[in-house]
PDB file of C-alpha atoms in Angstrom:
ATOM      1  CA  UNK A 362     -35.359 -14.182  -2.800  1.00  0.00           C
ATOM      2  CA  UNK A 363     -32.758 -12.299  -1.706  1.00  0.00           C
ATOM      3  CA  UNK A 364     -30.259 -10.103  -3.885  1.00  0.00           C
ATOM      4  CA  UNK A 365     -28.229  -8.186  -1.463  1.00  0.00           C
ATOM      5  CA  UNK A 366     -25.142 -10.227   0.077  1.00  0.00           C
ATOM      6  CA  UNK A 367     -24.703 -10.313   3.822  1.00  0.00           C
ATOM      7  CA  UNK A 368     -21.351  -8.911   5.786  1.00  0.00           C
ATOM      8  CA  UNK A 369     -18.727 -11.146   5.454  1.00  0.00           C
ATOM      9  CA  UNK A 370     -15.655 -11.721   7.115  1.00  0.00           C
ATOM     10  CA  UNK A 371     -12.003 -11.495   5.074  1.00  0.00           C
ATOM     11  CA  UNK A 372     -10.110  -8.653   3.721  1.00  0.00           C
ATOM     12  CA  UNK A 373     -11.981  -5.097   3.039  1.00  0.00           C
ATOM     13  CA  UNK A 374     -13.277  -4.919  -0.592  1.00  0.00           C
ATOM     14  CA  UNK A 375     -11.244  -2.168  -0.565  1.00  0.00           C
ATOM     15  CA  UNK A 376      -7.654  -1.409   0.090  1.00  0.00           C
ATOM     16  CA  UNK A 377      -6.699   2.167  -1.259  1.00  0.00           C
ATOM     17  CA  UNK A 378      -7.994   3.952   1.509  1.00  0.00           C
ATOM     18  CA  UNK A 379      -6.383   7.671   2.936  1.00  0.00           C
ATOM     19  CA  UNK A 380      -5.859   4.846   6.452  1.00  0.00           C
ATOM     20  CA  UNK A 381      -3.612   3.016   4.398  1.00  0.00           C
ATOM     21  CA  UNK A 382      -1.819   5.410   1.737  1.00  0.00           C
ATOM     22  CA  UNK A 383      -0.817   7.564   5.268  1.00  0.00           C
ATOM     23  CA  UNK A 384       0.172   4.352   6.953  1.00  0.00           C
ATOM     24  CA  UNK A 385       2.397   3.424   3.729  1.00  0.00           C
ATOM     25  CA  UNK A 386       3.832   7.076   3.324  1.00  0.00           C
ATOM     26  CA  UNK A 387       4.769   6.904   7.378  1.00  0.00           C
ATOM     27  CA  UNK A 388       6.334   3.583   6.980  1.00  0.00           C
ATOM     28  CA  UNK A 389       8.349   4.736   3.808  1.00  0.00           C
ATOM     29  CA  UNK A 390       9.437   7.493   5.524  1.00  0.00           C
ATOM     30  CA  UNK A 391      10.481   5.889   8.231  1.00  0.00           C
ATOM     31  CA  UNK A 392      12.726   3.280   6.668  1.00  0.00           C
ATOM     32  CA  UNK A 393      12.950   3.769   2.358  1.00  0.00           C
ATOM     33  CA  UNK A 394      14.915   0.432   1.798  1.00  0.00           C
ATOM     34  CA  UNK A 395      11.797  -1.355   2.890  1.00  0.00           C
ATOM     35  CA  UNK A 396      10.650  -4.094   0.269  1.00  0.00           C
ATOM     36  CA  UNK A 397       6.979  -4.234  -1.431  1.00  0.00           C
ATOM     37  CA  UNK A 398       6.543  -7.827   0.367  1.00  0.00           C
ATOM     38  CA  UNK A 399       7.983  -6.447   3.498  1.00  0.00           C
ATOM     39  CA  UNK A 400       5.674  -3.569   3.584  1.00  0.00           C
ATOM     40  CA  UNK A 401       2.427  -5.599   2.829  1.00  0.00           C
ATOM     41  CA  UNK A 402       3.053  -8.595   5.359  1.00  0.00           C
ATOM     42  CA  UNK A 403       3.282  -5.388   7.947  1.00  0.00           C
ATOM     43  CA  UNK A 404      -0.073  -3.766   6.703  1.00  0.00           C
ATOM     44  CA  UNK A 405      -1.440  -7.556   5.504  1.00  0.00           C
ATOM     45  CA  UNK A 406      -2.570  -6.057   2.251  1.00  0.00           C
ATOM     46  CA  UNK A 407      -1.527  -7.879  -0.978  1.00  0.00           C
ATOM     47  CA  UNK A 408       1.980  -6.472  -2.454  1.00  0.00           C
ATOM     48  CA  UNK A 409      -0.134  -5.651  -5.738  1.00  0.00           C
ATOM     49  CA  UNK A 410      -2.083  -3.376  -3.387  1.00  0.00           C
ATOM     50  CA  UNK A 411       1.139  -1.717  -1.868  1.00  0.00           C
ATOM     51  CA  UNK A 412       3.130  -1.206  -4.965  1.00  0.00           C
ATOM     52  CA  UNK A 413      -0.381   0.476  -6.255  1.00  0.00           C
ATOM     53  CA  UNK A 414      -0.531   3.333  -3.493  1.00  0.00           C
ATOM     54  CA  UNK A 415       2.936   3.725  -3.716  1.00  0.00           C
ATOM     55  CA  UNK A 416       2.949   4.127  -7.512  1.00  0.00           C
ATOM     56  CA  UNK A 417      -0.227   6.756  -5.918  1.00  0.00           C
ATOM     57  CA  UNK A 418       1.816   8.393  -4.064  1.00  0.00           C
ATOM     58  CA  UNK A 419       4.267   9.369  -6.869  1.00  0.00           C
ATOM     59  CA  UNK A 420       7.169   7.221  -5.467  1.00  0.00           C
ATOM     60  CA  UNK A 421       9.704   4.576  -7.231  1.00  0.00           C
ATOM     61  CA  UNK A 422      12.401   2.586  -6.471  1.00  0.00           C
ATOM     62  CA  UNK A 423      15.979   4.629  -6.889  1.00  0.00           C
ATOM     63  CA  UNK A 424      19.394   2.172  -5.710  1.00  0.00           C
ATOM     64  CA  UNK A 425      17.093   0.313  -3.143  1.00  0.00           C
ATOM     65  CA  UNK A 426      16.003   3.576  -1.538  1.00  0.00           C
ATOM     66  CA  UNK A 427      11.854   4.513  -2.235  1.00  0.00           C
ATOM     67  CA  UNK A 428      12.644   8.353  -3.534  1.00  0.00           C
ATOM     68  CA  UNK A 429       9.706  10.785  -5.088  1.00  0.00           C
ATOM     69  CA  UNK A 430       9.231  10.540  -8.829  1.00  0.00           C
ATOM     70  CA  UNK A 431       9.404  13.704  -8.684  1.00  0.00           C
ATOM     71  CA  UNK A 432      13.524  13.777  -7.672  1.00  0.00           C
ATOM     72  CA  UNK A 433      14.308  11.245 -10.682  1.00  0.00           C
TER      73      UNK A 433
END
């Protein structure tokens, strides 16, 4: 009898990695009016994921620009 579970294939357990927070501060810095679903279909995370390591970050929506919580 076995208790350990074997590799499987799929999405990583998990998703709030340093890889992805840099990859989702580059892209937000690259284009700010970017959309949660927009963001996530690039990095094919879920949009729960992306809004988490953006919330991470310290960042918020501000007139359909992402902006620093700390400049609101």
């Amino acid at each position: 009898m076995r208790t350990k579970d074997g590799e499987r294939s799929g999405r990583p357990k998990e998703v709030l990695t340093n890889e992805n927070i840099l990859k989702i501060h580059k892209i937000i810095l690259n284009d700010c009016k970017l959309k949660l679903n927009e963001i996530a279909d690039t990095l094919k995370i879920s949009t729960d994921r992306v809004y988490h390591i953006i919330s991470y970050l310290g960042m918020r929506k501000l007139c359909a620009k992402w902006v620093s919580g700390k400049l609101t």
